[in-house]
Each structure stands twice: as C-alpha cells, then as structure tokens.
Short mmCIF file of N, CA and C and ligand atoms in Angstrom, two decimals:
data_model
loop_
_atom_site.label_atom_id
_atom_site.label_comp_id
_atom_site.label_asym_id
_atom_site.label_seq_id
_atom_site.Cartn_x
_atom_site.Cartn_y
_atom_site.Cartn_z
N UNK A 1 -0.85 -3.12 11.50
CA UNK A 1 0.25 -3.67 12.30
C UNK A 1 1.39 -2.64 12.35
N UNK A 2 1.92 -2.70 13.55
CA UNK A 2 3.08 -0.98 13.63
C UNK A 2 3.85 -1.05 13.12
N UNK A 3 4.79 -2.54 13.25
CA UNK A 3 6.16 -2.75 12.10
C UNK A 3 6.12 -3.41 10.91
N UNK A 4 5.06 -2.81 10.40
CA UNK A 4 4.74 -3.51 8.80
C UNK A 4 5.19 -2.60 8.00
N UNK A 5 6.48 -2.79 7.25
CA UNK A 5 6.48 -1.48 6.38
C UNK A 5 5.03 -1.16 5.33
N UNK A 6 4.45 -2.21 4.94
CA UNK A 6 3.46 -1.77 3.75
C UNK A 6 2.82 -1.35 4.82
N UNK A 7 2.20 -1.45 6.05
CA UNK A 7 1.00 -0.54 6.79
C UNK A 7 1.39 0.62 6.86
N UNK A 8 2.93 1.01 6.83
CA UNK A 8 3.41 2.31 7.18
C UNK A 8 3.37 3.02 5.48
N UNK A 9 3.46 2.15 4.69
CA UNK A 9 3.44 2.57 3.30
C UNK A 9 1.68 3.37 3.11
N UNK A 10 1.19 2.18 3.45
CA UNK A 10 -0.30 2.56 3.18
C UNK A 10 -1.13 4.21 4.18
N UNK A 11 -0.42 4.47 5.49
CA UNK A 11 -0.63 5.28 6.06
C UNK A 11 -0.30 6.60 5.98
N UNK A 12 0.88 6.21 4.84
CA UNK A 12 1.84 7.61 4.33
C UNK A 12 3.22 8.02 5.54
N UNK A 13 3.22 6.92 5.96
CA UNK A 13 4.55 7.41 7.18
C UNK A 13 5.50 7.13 6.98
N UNK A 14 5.76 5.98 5.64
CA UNK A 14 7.01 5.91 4.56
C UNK A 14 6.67 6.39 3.41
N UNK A 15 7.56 7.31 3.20
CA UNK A 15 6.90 7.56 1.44
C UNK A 15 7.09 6.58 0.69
N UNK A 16 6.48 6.64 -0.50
CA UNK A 16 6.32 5.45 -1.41
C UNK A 16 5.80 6.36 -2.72
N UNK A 17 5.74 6.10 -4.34
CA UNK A 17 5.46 6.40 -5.07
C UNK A 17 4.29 5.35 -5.83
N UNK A 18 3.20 5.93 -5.28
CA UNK A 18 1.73 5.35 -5.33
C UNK A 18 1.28 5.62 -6.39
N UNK A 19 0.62 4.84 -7.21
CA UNK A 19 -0.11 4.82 -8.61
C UNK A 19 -1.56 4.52 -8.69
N UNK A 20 -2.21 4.28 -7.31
CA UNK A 20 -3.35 4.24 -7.15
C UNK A 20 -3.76 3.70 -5.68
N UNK A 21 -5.25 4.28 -5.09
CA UNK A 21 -5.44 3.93 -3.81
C UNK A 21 -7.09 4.18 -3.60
N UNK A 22 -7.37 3.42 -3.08
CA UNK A 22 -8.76 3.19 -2.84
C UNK A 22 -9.19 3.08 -1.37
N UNK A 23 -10.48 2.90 -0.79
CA UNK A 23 -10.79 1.65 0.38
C UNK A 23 -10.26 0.74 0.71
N UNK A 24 -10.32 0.21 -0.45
CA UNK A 24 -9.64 -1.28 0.20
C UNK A 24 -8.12 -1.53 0.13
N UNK A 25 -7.17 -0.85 -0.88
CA UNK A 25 -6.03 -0.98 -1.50
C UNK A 25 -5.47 0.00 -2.00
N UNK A 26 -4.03 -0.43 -1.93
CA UNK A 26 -2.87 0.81 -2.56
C UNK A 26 -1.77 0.63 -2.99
N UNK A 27 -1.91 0.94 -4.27
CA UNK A 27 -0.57 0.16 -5.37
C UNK A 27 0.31 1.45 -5.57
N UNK A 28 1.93 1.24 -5.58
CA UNK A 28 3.05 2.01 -5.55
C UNK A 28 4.30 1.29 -6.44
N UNK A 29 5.02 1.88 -6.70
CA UNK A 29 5.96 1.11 -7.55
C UNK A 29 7.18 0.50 -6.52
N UNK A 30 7.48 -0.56 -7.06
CA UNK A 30 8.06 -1.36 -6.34
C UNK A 30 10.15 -0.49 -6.11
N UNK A 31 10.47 -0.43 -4.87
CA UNK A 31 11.66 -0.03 -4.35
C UNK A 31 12.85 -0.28 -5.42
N UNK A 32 12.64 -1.28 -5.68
CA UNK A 32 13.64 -2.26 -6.61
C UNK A 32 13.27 -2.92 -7.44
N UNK A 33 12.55 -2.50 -8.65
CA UNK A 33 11.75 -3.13 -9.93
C UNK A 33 12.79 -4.12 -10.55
N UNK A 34 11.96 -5.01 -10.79
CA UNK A 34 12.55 -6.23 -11.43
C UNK A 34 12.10 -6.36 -12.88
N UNK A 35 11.27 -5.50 -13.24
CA UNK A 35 11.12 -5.06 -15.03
C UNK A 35 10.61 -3.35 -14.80
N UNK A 36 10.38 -3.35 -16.66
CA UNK A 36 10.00 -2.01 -16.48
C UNK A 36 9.02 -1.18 -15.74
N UNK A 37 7.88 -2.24 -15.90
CA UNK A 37 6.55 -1.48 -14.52
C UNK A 37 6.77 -3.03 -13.88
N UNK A 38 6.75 -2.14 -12.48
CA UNK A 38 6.73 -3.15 -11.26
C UNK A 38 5.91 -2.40 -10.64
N UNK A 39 4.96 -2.80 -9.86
CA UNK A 39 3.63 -2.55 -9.13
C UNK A 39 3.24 -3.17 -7.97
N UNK A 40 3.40 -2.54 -6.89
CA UNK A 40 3.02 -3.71 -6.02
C UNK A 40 1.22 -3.51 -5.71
N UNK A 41 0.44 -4.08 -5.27
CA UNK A 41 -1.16 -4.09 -5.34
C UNK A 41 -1.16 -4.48 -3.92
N UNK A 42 -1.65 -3.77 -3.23
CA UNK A 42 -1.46 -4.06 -1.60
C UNK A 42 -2.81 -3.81 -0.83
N UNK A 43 -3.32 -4.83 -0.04
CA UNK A 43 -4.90 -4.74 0.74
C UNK A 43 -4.25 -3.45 1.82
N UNK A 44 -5.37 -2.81 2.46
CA UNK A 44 -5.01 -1.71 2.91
C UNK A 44 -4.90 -3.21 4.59
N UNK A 45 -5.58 -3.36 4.54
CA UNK A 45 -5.99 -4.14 5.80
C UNK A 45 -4.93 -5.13 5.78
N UNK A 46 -4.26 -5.04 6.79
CA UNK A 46 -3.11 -6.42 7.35
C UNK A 46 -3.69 -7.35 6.91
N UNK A 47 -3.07 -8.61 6.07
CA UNK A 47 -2.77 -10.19 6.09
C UNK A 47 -1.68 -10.47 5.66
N UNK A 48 -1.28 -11.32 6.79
CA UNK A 48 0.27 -11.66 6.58
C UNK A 48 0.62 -12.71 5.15
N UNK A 49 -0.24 -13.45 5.03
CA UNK A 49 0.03 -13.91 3.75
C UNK A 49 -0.99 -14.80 3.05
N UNK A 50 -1.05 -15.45 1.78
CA UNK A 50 -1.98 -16.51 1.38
C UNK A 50 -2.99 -17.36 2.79
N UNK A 51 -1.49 -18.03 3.38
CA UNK A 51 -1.79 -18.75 4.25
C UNK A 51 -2.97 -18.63 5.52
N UNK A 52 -3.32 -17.08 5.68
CA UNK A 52 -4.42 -16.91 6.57
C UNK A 52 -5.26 -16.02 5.75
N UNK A 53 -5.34 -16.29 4.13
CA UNK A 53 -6.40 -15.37 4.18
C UNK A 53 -7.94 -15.98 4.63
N UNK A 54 -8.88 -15.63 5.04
CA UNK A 54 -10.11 -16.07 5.38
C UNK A 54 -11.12 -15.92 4.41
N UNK A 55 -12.28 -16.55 4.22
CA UNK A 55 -12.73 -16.69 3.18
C UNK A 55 -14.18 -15.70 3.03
N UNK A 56 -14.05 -14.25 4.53
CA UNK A 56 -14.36 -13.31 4.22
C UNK A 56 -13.45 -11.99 3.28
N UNK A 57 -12.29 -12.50 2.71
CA UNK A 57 -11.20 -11.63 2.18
C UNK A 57 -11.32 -11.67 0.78
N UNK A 58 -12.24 -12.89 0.49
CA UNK A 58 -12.35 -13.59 -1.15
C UNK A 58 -12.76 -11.87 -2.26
N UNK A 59 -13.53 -11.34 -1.30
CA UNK A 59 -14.20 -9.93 -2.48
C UNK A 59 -12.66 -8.95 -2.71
N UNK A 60 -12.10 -9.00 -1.66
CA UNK A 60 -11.30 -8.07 -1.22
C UNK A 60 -9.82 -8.62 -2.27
N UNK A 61 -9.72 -9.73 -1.93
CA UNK A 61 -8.12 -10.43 -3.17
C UNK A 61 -9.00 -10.49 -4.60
N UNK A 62 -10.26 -10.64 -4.79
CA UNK A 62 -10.48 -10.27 -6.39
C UNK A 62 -10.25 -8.89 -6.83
N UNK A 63 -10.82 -8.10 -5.39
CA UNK A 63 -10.27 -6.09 -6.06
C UNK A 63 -9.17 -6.23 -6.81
N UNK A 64 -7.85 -6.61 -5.55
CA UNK A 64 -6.62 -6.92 -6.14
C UNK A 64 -6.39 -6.71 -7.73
N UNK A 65 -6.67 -7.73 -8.27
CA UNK A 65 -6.79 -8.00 -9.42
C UNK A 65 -7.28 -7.30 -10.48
N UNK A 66 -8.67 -6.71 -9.97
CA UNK A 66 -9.70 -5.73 -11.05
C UNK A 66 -8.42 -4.38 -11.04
N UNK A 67 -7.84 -3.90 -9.79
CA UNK A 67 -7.19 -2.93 -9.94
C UNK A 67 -5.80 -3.02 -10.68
N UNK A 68 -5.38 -4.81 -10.68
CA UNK A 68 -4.06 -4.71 -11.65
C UNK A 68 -4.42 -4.90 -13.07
N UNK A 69 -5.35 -4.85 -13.08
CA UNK A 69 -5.88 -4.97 -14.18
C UNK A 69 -6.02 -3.60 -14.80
N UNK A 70 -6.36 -2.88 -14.38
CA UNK A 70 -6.52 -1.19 -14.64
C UNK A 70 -5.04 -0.67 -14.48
N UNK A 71 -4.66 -1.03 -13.64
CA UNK A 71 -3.08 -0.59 -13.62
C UNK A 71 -2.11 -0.85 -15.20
N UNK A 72 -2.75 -1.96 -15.44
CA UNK A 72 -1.69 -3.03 -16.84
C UNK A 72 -2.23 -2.04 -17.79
N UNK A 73 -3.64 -1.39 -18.10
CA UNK A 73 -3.58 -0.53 -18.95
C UNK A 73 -3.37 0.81 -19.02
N UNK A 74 -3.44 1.34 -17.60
CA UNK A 74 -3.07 2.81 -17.67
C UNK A 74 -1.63 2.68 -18.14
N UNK A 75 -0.54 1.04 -17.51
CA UNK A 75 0.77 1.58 -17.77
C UNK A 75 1.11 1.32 -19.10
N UNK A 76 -0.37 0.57 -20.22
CA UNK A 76 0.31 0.59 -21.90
C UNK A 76 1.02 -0.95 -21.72
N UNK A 77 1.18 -1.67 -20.76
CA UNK A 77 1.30 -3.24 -20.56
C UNK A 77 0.31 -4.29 -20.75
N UNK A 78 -1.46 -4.15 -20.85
CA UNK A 78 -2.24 -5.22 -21.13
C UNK A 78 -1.88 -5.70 -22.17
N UNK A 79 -1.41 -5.26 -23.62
CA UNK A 79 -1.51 -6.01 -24.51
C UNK A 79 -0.55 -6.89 -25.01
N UNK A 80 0.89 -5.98 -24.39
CA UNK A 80 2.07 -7.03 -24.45
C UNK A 80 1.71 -8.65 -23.53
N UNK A 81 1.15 -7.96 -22.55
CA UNK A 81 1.79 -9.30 -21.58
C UNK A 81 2.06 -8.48 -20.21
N UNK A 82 2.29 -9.50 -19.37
CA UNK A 82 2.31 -8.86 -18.01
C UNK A 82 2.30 -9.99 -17.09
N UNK A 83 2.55 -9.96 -16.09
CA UNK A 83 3.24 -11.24 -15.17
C UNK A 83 2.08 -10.53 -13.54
N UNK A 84 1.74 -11.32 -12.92
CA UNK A 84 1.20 -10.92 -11.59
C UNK A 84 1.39 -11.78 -10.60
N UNK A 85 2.41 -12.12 -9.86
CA UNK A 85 3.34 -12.79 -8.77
C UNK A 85 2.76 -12.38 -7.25
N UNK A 86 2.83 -13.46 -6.15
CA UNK A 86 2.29 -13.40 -5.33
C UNK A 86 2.97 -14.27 -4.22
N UNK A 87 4.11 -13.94 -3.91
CA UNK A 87 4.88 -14.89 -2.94
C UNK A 87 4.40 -14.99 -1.82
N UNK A 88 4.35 -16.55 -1.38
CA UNK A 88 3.95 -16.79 -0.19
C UNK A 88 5.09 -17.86 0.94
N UNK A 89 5.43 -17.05 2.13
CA UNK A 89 6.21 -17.74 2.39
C UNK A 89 8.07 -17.44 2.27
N UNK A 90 8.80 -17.75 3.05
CA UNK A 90 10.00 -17.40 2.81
C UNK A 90 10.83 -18.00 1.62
N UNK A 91 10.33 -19.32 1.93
CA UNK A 91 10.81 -20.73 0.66
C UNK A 91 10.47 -19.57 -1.11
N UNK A 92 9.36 -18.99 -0.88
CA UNK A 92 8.96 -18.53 -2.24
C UNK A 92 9.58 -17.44 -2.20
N UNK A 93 10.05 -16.30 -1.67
CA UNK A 93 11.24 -15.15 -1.48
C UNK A 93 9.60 -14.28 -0.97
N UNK A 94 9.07 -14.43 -0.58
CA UNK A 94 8.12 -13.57 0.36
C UNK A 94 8.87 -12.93 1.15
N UNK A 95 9.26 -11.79 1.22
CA UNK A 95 10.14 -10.76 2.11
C UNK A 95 9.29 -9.86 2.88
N UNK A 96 7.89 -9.00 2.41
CA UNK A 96 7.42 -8.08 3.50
C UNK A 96 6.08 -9.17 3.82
N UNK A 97 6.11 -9.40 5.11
CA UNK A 97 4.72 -10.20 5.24
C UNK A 97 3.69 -9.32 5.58
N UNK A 98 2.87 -8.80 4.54
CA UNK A 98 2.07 -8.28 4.26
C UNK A 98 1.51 -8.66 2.76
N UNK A 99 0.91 -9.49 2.37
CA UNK A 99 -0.08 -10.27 1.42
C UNK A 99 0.04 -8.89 0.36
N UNK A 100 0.63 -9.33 -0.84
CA UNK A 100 0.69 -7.94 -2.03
C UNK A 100 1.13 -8.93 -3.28
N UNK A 101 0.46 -8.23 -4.56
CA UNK A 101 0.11 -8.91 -5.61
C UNK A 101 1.24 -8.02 -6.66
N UNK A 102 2.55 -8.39 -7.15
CA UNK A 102 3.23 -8.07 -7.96
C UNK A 102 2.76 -8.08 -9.06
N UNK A 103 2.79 -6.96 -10.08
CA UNK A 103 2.30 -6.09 -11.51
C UNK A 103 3.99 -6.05 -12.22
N UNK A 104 4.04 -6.62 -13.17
CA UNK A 104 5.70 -6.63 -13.63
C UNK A 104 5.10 -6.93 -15.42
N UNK A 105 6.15 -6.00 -16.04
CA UNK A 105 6.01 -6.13 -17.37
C UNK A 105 6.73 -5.01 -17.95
N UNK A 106 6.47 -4.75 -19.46
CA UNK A 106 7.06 -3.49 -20.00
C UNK A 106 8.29 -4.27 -20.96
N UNK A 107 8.43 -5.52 -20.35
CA UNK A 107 9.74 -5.76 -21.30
C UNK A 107 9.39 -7.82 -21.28
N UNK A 108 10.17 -8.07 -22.71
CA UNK A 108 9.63 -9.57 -22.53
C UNK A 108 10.19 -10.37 -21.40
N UNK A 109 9.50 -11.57 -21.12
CA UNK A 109 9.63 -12.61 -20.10
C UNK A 109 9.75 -13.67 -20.52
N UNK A 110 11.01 -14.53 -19.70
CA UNK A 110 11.39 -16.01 -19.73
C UNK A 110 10.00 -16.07 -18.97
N UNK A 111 10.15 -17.57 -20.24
CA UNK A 111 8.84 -19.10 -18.73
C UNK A 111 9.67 -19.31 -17.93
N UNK A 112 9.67 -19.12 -16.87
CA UNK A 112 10.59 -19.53 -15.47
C UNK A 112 9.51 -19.37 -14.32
N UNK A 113 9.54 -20.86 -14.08
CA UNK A 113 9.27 -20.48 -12.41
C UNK A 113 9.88 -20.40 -11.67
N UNK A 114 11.02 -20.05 -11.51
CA UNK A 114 12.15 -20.52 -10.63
C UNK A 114 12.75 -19.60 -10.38
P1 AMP B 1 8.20 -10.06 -1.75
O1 AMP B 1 9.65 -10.44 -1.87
O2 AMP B 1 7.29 -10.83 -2.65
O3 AMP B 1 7.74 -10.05 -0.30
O4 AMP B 1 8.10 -8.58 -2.27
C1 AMP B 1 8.43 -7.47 -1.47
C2 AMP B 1 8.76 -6.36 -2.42
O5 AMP B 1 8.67 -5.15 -1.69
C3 AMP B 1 10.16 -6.43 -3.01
O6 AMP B 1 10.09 -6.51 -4.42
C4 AMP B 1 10.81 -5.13 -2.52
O7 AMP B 1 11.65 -4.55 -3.49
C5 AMP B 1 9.61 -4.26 -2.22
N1 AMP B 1 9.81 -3.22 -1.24
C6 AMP B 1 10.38 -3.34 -0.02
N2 AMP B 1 10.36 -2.16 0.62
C7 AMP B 1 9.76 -1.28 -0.21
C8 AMP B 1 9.44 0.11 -0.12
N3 AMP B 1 9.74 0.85 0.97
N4 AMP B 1 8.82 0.70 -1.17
C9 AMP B 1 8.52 -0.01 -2.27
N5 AMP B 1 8.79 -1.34 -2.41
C10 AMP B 1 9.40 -1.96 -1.40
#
C-alpha cells in the first residue's frame, strides 16, 4: 500500500533500524520505545488489522511470533519476561494500520491492561 508508513518501512524508503527480516516479515525498533527493547514484528504483506486477517494468513501471524520469539532471546529478554501487544483498532491506540506485533521488555511490568 503507497501511504503505509510500515510498507515504506519494509521497502527501505523510510529508514528504520531493523533487527531482523525475512520473506515474510521485518522487525525494527520501535520510533518511540515504551521499555527498554521495543520491537515492532511486521508481515511484509499489507493487512490493515486483526479485523481482516483471512484464514489463509494463520501460517504467516504464527511466523510473527516464532520470530519474537528469537528476537526475546537474541535481546537477553526471554527469561525476564516480555510483553507482546497487538492493537487493533483506534479504541485500542492502533495508530499505523498495518497489522504489527509489539516485542517490549528489558525492564519490569505493571498488570495493566489499560
Ligand atoms: P500502534 O499504536 O499499536 O499502531 O503502534 C504503532 C507504533 O509504531 C508506535 O509505537 C510508534 O511509535 C511506531 N512508529 C511509528 N512510526 C514509526 C517509524 N517510522 N519507525 C519506527 N516506529 C514507528
């Protein structure tokens, strides 16, 4: 999509400071970290959010995961703990609509959902 910043992230036409990238996906540290590692985990392929993923995407949102998962230990975060957030929606503070799986940790966390 042309005015997606993450498509422009993923294409290299915004820089971004990327920590890993594959086929399917490409994780960079987040603009404005909200703990010590912030990570965003991003499908290379446009979906605007939860709400349309299709249930040919199911292999593709588990990568997601296998790769924040590898991410939590290259950054020395699996064993503390680690948070993986996924806003959907404006109500939830979903700001780039482009479907991306937040990696946050490095320092302890309130239970808060809110
Ligand atoms: P969300 O609010 O869940 O949609 O998350 C969007 C995230 O993207 C926010 O945490 C922003 O700080 C982050 N963000 C926005 N623009 C950029 C950018 N150019 N590079 C890295 N992170 C960004």
């Amino acid at each position: 999509m042309t005015d997606c910043i993450f498509c422009k992230i993923i294409s290299g036409d915004i820089p971004s400071t990327n920590v890993y990238k594959d086929g399917q996906t490409t994780a960079f540290r987040d603009i404005n970290p909200a703990a010590p590692t912030h990570i965003l985990i991003v499908p290379n392929k446009h979906i605007d959010s939860v709400n349309v993923l299709g249930s040919d995407d199911e292999s593709l949102i588990g990568h997601l995961f296998t790769v924040a998962k590898q991410l939590a230990a290259q950054e020395g975060i699996a064993d503390g703990g680690y948070r993986l957030i996924v806003n959907t929606g404006e109500g939830a503070g979903q700001t780039v609509p482009h479907i991306h799986l937040h990696l946050l940790g490095g320092a302890p966390m309130k239970h808060s959902m809110g």
